[in-house]
Tab-separated table of C-alpha atoms in Angstrom:
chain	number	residue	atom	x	y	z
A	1	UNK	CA	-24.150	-91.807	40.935
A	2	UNK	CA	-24.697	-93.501	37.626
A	3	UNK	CA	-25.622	-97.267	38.074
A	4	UNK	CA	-25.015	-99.851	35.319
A	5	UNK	CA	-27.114	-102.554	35.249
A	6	UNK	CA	-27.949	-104.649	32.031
A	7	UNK	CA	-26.979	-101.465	29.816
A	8	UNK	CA	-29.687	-99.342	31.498
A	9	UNK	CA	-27.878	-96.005	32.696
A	10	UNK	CA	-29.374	-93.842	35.403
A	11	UNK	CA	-28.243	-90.644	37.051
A	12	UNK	CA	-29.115	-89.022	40.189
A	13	UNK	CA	-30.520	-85.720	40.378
A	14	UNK	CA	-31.122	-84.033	43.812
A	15	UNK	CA	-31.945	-80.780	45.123
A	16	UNK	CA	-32.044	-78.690	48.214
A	17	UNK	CA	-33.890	-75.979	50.234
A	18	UNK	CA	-32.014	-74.814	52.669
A	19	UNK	CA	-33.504	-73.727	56.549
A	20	UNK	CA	-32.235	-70.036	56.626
A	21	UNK	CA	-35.648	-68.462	57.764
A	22	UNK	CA	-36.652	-65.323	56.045
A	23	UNK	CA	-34.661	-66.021	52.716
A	24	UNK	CA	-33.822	-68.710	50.352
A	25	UNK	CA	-30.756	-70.718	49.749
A	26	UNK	CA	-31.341	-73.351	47.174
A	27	UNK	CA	-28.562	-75.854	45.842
A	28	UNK	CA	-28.643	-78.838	43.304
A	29	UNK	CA	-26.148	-81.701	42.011
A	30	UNK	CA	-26.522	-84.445	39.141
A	31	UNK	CA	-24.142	-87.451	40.327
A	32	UNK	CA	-22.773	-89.618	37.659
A	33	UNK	CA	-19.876	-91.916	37.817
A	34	UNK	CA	-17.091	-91.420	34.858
A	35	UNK	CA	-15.739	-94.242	35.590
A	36	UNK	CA	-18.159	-96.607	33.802
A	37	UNK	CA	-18.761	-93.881	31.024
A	38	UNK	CA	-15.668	-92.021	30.616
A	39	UNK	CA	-17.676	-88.890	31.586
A	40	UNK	CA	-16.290	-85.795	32.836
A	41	UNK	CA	-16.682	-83.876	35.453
A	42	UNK	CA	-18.520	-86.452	37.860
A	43	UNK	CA	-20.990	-83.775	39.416
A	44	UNK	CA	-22.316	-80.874	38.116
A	45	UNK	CA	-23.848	-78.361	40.743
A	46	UNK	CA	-25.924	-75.766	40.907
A	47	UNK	CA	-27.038	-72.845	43.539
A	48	UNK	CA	-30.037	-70.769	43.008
A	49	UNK	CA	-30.657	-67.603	45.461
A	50	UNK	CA	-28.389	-67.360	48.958
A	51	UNK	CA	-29.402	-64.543	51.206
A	52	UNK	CA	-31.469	-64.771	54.325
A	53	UNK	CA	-32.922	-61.781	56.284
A	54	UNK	CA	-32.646	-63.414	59.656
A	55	UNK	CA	-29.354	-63.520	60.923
A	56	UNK	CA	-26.674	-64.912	58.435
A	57	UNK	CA	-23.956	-65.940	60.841
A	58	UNK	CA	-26.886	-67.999	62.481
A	59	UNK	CA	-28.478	-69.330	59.697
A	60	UNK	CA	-27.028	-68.830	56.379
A	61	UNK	CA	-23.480	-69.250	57.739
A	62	UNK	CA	-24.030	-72.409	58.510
A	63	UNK	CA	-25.985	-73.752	55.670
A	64	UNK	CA	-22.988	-72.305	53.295
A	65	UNK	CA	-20.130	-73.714	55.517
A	66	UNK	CA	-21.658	-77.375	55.225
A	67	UNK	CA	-22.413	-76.698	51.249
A	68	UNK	CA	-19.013	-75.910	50.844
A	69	UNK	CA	-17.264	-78.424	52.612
A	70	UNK	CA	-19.552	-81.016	50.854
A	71	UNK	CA	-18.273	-79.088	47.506
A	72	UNK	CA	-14.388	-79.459	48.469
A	73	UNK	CA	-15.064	-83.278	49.213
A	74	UNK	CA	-16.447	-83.877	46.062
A	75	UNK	CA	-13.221	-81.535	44.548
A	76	UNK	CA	-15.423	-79.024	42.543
A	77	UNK	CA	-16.220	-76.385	42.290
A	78	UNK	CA	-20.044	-74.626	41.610
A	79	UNK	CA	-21.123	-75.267	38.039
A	80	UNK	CA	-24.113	-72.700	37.901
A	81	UNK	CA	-24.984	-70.187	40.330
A	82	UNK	CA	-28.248	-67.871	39.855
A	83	UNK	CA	-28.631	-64.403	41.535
A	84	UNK	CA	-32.635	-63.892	41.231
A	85	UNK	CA	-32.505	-60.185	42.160
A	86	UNK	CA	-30.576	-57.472	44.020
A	87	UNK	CA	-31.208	-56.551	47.427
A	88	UNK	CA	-28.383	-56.198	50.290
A	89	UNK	CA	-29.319	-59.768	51.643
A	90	UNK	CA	-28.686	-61.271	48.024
A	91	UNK	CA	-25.522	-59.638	47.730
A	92	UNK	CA	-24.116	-60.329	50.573
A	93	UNK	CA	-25.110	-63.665	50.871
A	94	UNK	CA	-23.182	-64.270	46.798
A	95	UNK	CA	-19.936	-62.781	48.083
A	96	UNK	CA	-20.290	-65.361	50.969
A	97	UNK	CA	-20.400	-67.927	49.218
A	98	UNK	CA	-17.855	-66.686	46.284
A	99	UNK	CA	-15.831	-66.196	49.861
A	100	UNK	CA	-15.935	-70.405	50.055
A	101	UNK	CA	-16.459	-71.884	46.271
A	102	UNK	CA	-15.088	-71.005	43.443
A	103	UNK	CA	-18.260	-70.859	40.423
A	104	UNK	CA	-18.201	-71.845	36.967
A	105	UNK	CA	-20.777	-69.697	35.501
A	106	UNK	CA	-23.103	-67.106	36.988
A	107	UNK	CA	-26.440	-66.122	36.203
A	108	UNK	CA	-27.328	-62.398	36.441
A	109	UNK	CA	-30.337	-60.559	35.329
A	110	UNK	CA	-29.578	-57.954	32.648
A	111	UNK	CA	-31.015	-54.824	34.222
A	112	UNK	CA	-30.357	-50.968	32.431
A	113	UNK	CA	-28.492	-48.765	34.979
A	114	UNK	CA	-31.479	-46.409	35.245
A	115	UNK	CA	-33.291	-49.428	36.536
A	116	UNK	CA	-30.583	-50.545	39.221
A	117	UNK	CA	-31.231	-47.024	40.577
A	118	UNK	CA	-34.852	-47.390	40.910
A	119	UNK	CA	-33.989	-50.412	42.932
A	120	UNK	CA	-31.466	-49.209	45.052
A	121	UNK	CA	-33.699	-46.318	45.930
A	122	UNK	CA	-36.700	-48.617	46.483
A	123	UNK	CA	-34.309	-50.610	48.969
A	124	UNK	CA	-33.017	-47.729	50.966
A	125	UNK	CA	-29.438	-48.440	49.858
A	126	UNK	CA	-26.874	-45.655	51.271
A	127	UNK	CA	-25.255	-43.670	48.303
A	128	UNK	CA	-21.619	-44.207	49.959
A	129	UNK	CA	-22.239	-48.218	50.428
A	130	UNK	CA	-20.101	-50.816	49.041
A	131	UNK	CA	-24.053	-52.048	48.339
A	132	UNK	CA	-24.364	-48.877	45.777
A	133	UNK	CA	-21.082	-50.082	44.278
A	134	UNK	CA	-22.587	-53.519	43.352
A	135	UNK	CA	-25.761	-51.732	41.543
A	136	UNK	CA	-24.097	-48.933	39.788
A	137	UNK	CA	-22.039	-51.913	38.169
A	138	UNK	CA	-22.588	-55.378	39.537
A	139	UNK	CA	-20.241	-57.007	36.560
A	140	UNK	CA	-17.449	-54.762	37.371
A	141	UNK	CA	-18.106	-55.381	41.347
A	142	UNK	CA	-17.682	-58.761	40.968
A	143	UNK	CA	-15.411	-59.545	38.350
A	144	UNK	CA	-12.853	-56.772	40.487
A	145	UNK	CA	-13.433	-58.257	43.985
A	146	UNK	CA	-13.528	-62.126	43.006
A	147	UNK	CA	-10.676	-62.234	40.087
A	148	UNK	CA	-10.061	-65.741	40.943
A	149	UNK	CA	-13.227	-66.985	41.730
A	150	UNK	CA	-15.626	-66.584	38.478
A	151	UNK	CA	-15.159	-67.572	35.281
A	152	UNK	CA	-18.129	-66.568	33.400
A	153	UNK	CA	-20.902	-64.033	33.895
A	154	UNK	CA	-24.060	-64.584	31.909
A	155	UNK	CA	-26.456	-61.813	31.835
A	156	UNK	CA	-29.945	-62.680	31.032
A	157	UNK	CA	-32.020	-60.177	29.260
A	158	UNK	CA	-35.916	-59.266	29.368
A	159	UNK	CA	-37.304	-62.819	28.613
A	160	UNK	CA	-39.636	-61.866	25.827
A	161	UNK	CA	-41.672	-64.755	24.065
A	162	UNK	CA	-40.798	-65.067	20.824
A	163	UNK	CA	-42.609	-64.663	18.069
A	164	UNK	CA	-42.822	-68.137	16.920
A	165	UNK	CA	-41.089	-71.378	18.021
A	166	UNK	CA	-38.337	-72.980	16.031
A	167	UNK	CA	-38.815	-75.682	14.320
A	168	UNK	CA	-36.240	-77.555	17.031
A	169	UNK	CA	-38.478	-79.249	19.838
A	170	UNK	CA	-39.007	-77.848	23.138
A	171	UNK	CA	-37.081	-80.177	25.104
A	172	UNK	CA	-34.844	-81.158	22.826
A	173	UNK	CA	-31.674	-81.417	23.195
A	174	UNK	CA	-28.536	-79.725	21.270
A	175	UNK	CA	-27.102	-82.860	19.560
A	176	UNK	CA	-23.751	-81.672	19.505
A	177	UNK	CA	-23.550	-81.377	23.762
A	178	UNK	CA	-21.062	-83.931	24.438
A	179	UNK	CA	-21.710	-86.477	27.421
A	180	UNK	CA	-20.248	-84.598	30.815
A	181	UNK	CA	-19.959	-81.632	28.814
A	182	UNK	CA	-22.453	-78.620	29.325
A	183	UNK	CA	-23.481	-75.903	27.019
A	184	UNK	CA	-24.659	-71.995	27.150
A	185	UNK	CA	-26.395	-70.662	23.915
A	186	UNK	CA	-25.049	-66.960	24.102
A	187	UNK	CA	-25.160	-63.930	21.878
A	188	UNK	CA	-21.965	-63.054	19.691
A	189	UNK	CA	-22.217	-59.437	20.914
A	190	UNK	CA	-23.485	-57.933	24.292
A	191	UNK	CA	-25.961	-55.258	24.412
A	192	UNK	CA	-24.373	-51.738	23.592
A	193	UNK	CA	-25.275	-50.062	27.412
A	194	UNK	CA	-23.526	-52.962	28.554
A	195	UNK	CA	-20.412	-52.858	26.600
A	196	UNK	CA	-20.248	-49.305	27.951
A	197	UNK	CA	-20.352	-50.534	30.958
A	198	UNK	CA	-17.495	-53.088	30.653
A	199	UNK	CA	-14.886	-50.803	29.068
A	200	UNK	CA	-13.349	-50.678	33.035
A	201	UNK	CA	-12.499	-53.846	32.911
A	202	UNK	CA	-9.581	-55.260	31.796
A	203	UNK	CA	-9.913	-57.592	27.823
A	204	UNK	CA	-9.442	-60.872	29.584
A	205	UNK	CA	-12.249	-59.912	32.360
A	206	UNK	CA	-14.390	-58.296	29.289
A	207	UNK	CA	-13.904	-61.886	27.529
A	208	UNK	CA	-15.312	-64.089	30.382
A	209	UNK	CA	-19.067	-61.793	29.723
A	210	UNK	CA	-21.891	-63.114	27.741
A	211	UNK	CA	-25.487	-62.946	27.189
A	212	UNK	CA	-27.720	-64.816	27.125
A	213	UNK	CA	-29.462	-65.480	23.437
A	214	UNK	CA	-33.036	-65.002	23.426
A	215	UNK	CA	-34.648	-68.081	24.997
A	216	UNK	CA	-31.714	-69.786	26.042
A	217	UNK	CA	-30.616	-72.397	28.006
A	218	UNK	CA	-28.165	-74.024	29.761
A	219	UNK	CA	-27.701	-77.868	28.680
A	220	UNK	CA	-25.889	-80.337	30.574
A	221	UNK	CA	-24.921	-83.588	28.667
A	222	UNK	CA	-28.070	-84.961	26.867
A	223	UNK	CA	-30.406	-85.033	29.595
A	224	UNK	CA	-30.549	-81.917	31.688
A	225	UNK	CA	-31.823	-78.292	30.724
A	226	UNK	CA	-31.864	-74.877	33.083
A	227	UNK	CA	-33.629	-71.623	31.219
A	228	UNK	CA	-33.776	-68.753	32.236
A	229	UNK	CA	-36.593	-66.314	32.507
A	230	UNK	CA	-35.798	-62.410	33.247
A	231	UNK	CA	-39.294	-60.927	34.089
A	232	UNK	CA	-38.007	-57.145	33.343
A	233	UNK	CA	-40.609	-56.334	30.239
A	234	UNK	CA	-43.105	-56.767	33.104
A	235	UNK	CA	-42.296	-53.936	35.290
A	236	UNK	CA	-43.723	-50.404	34.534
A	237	UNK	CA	-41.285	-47.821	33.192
A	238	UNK	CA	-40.803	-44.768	35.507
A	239	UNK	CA	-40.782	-41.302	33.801
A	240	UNK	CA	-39.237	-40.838	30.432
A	241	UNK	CA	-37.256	-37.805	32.138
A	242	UNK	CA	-35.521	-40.028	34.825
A	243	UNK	CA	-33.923	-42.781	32.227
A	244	UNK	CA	-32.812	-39.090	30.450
A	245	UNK	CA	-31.591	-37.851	33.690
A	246	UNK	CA	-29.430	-41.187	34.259
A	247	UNK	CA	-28.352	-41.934	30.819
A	248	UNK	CA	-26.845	-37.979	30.962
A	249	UNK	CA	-24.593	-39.056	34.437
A	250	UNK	CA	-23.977	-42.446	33.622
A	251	UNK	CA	-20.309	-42.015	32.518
A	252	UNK	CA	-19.699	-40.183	35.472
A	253	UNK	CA	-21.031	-42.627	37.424
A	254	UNK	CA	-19.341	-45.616	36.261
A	255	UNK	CA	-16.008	-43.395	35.969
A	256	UNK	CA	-13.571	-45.764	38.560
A	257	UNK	CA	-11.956	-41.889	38.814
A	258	UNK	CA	-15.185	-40.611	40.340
A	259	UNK	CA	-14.380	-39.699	43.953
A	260	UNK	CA	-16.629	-41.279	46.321
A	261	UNK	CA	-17.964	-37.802	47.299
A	262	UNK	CA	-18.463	-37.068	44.352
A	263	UNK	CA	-20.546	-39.818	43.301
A	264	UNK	CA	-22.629	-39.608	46.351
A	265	UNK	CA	-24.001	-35.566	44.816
A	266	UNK	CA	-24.652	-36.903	41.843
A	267	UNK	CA	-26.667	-39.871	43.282
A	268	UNK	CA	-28.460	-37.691	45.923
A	269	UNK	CA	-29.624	-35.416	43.034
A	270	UNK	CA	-31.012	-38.406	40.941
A	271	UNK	CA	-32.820	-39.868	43.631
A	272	UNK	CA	-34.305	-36.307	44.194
A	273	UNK	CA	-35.391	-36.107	40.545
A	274	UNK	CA	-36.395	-39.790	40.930
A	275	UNK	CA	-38.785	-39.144	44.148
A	276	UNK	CA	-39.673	-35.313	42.306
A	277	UNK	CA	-41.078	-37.637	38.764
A	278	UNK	CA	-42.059	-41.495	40.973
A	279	UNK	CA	-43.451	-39.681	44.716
A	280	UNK	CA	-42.608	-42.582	47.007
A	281	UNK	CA	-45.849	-44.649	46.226
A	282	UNK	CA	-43.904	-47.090	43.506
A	283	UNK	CA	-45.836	-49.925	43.072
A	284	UNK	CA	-43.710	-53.184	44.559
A	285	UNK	CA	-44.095	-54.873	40.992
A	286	UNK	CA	-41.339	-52.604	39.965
A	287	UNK	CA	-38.969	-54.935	41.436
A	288	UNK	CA	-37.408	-57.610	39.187
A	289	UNK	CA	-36.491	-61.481	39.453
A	290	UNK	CA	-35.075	-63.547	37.323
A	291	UNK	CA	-37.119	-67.158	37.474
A	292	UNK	CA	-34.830	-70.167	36.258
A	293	UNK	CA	-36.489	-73.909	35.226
A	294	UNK	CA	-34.418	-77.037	35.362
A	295	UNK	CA	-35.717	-80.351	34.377
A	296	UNK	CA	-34.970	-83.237	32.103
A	297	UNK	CA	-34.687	-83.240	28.300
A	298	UNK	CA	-34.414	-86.174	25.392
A	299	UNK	CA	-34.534	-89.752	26.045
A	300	UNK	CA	-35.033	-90.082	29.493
A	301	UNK	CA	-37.610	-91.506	32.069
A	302	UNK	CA	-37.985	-90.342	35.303
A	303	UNK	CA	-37.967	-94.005	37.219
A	304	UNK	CA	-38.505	-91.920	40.998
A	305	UNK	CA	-38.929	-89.339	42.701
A	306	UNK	CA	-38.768	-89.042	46.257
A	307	UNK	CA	-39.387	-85.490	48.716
A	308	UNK	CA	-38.322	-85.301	51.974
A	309	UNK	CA	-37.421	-82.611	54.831
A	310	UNK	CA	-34.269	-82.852	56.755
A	311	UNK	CA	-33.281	-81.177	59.771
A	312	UNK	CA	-29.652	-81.481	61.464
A	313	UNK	CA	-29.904	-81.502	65.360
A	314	UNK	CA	-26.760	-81.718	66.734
A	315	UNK	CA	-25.071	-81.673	63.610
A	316	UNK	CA	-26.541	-85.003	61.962
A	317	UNK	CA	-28.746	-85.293	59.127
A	318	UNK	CA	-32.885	-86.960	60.068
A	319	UNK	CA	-34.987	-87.124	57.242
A	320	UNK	CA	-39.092	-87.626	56.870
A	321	UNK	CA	-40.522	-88.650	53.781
A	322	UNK	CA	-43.228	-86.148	52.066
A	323	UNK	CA	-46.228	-87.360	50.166
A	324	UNK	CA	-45.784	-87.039	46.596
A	325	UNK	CA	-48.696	-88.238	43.920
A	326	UNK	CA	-47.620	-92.010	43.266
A	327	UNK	CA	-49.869	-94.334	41.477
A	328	UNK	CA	-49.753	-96.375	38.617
A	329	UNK	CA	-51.280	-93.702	36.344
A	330	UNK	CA	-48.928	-90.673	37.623
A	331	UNK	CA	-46.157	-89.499	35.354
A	332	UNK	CA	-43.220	-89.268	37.291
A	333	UNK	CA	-41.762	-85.440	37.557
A	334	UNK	CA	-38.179	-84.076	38.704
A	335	UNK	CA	-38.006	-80.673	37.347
A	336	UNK	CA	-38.097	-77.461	39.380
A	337	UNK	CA	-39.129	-73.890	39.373
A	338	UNK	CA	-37.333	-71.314	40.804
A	339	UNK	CA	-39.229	-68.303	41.120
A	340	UNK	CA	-37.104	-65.753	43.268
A	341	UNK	CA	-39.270	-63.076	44.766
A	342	UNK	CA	-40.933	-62.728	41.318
A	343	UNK	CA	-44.452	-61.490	40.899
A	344	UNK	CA	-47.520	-63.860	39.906
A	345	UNK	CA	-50.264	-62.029	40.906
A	346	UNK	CA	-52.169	-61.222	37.972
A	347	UNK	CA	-52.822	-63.426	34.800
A	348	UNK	CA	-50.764	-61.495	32.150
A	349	UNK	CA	-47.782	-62.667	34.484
A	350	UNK	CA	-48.544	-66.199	34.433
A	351	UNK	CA	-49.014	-65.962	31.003
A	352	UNK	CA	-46.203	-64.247	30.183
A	353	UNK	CA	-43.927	-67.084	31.896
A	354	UNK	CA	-45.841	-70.289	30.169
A	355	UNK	CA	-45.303	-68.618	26.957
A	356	UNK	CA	-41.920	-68.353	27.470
A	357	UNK	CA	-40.869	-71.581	28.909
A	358	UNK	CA	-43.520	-73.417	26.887
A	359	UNK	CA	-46.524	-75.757	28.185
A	360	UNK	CA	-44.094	-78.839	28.097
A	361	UNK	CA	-41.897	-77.573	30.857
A	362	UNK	CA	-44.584	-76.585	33.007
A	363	UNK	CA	-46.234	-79.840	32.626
A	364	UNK	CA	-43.663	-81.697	34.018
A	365	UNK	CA	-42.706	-79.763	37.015
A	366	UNK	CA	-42.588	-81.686	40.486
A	367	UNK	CA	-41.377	-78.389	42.816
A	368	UNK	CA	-42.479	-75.226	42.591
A	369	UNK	CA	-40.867	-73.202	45.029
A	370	UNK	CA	-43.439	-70.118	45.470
A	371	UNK	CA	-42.679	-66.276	45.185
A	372	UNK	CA	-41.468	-64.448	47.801
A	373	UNK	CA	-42.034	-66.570	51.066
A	374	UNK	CA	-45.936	-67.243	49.931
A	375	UNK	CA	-46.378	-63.282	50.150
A	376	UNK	CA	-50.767	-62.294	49.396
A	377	UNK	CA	-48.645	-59.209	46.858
A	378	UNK	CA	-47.112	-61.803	44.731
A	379	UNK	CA	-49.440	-64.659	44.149
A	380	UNK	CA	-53.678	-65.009	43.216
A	381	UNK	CA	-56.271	-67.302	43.830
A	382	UNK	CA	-56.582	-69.844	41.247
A	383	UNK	CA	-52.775	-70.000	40.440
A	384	UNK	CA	-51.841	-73.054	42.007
A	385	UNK	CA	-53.938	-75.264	39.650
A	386	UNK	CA	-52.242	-73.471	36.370
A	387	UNK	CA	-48.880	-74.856	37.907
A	388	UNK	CA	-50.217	-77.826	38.852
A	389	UNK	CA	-47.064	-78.750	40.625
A	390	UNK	CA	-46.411	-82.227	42.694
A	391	UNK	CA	-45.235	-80.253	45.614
A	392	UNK	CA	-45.195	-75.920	46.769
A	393	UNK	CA	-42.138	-75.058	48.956
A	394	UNK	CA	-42.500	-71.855	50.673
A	395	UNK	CA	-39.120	-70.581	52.150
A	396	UNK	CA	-40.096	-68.558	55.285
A	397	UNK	CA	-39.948	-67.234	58.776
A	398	UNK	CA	-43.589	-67.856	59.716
A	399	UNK	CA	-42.312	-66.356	63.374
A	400	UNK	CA	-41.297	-63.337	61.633
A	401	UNK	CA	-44.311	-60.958	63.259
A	402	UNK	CA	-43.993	-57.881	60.877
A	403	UNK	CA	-44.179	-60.157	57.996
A	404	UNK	CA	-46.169	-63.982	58.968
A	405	UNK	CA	-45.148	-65.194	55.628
A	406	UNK	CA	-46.325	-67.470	53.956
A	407	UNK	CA	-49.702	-65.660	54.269
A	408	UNK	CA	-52.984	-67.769	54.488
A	409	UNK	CA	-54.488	-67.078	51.091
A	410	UNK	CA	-51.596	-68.171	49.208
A	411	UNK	CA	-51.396	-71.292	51.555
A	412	UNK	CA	-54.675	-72.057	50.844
A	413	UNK	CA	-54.293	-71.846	46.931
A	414	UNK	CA	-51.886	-75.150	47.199
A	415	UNK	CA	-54.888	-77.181	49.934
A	416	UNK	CA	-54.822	-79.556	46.987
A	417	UNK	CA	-51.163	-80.137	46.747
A	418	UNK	CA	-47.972	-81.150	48.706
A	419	UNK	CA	-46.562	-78.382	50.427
A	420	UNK	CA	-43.447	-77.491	52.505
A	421	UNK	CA	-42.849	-74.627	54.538
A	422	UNK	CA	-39.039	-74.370	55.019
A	423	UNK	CA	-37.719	-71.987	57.916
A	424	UNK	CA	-34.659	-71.636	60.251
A	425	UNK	CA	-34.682	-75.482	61.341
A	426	UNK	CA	-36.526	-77.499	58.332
A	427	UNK	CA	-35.191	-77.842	54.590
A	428	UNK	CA	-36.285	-80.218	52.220
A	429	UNK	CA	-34.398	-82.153	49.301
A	430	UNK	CA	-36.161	-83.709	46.166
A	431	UNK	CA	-34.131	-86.698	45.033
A	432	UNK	CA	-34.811	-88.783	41.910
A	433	UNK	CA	-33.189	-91.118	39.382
A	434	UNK	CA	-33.246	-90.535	36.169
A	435	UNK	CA	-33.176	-93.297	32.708
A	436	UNK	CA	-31.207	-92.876	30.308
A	437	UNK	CA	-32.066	-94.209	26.822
């Protein structure tokens, strides 16, 4: 919580990995106390990624019933919660938790309905699923089954760098962001395919949808920042003719009057011209995530930062410190990047993701938790030391057989550096303090 001593305000920032083996559930919270500052809401919180595929009443379960009940005792509910990509895991590990908190604002990558095919094909989803439902129209699957449970949607578009940088600072915040309050720069208008897409819903449903403006963030108060980065521009696009071929069904598609039967001919025959144009050798890159950064912004100082892994035999919370740099030359760090099961393997994507979030941000980050479990596919030699982080968290079953992540190689790239492997029995928790000024 905020402490006030001598007119020197600090607030507590803290976040989570949570042990659900082959997945990732991540969770955050800045603490603050409004009653020496008159600020409102006390917390704000914030869950990136829940899905897990080891066994979700074992693991994931678990985790979410103990985030939740932590969540009613502080009475709020989820400020921010980011869904990195779709796969069934993902999905069914959001309506979960939508099942146990109610959320604020959620984060969705904004992904073209010819794409959400490609990926449901990729993924092996069945045509007649309640999975398929979520990709033909993830807004309207939500929004329908969780009326009372989400206020806002967000969708974040392709994340291209733009041209120039404004003349406002990176890292600086919107003066106007009250103290408690939080801000989301969005567009005035959604993307056209998207408005299509919405006209099932009902105007006060179609009100609580934004976008995202083009490198925007989410501010919180005067000292905290998340952005947003949708790597979509760097997939490959499949055959002209299959974007046609969808774009020509669409409306029937998305028609709620669409028998189920129905909809499952007309999906089985664009998955055959999908597999007739693509074969079934699609590279994995073709699979999107959408990366988010949070760190500090203004006047602040970061006076600690502390890592640890906890485990909770028999229900209790033990903690063991990790080694973080610490010396009297080391700038202190407390921001985070999320990655997802994003792809770094090559340079243009590295580059692609500095540009965008800018060198200050990547400067100061203390936690990088790496893509896709530390999978050899997503990552290259040489990587780690562009990052640069104070500490690599790979989320993993390293029991797993078929899989072994996190692989060796990409191990190896972080010898220099902190590193956590979290699985079905070890999380870890960054917690620091941060100065106001």
């Amino acid at each position: 919580m905020t402490v006030l001593t001598s007119g020197v305000r600090k607030v507590d920032i803290s976040y989570r990995f949570h042990p659900v083996g082959q997945g990732l559930f991540t969770s955050g919270r800045i603490v603050h106390n409004y009653r020496l500052h008159s600020w409102t809401p006390p917390v704000f919180s914030w869950v990136y990624d829940c899905g897990t595929s080891s066994s979700i009443s074992k693991f994931l379960l678990p985790e979410l019933n103990h985030f939740g009940m932590e969540s009613l005792l502080l009475g709020s509910s989820i400020d921010l919660v980011t869904l990195s990509h779709f796969d069934s895991d993902h999905i069914n590990g959001l309506t979960e938790l939508l099942e146990r908190v109610s959320v604020q604002t959620l984060l969705l990558p904004l992904i073209p309905l010819w794409k959400r095919l490609e990926l449901a094909f990729m993924d092996g989803v069945r045509l007649d699923s309640e999975t398929m439902d979520f990709y033909l129209n993830p807004v309207a699957y939500l929004m329908n089954r969780f009326p009372e449970r989400l206020q806002t949607i967000v969708l974040v578009p392709a994340s291209l760098p733009p041209p120039e940088r404004s003349s406002e600072k990176i890292n600086e915040p919107r003066p106007w962001v009250e103290a408690g309050q939080s801000h989301i720069a969005t567009e005035q208008e959604l993307d056209a395919d998207l408005s299509e897409e919405l006209k099932t819903l009902d105007p006060r449903q179609r009100d609580s949808i934004k976008q995202l403006a083009p490198a925007g963030t989410i501010q919180v108060s005067q000292f905290w920042e998340f952005m947003p980065y949708n790597d979509l521009h760097m997939c490959p696009i499949p055959p002209p003719a299959f974007i046609a071929n969808v774009s020509s069904l669409g409306a029937q598609l998305l028609n709620p009057k669409c028998s189920k039967f129905h909809r499952s001919v007309l999906l089985l025959a664009i998955r055959g011209h999908y597999s007739s144009l693509a074969g079934h050798t699609a590279h994995a890159r073709n699979r999107i995530s959408l990366f988010l950064y949070a760190g500090p912004i203004g006047r602040v100082t970061v006076s600690q930062a502390i890592g640890s892994t906890f485990m909770r035999p028999g229900g209790v919370e033990t903690k063991a410190t990790i080694n973080l740099p610490f010396g009297p030359t080391t700038q202190q760090r407390l921001s985070v990047l999320y990655t997802g099961d994003g792809y770094l393997s090559d340079q243009r994507s590295v580059d692609a993701l500095f540009a965008y979030l800018g060198p200050s941000r990547i400067a100061s980050l203390a936690c990088l938790q790496v893509p896709h479990h530390g999978a050899r596919s997503n990552w290259a030699a040489g990587h780690a030391a562009q990052f640069d982080p104070h500490m690599a968290v790979f989320c993993s079953d390293p029991a797993r057989k078929n899989l072994r992540h996190p692989h060796s190689e990409v191990v190896s790239d972080f010898s220099g550096y902190s590193t956590v492997s979290v699985d079905k029995k070890k999380g870890a928790v960054i917690e620091g303090t941060l100065v106001l000024h």
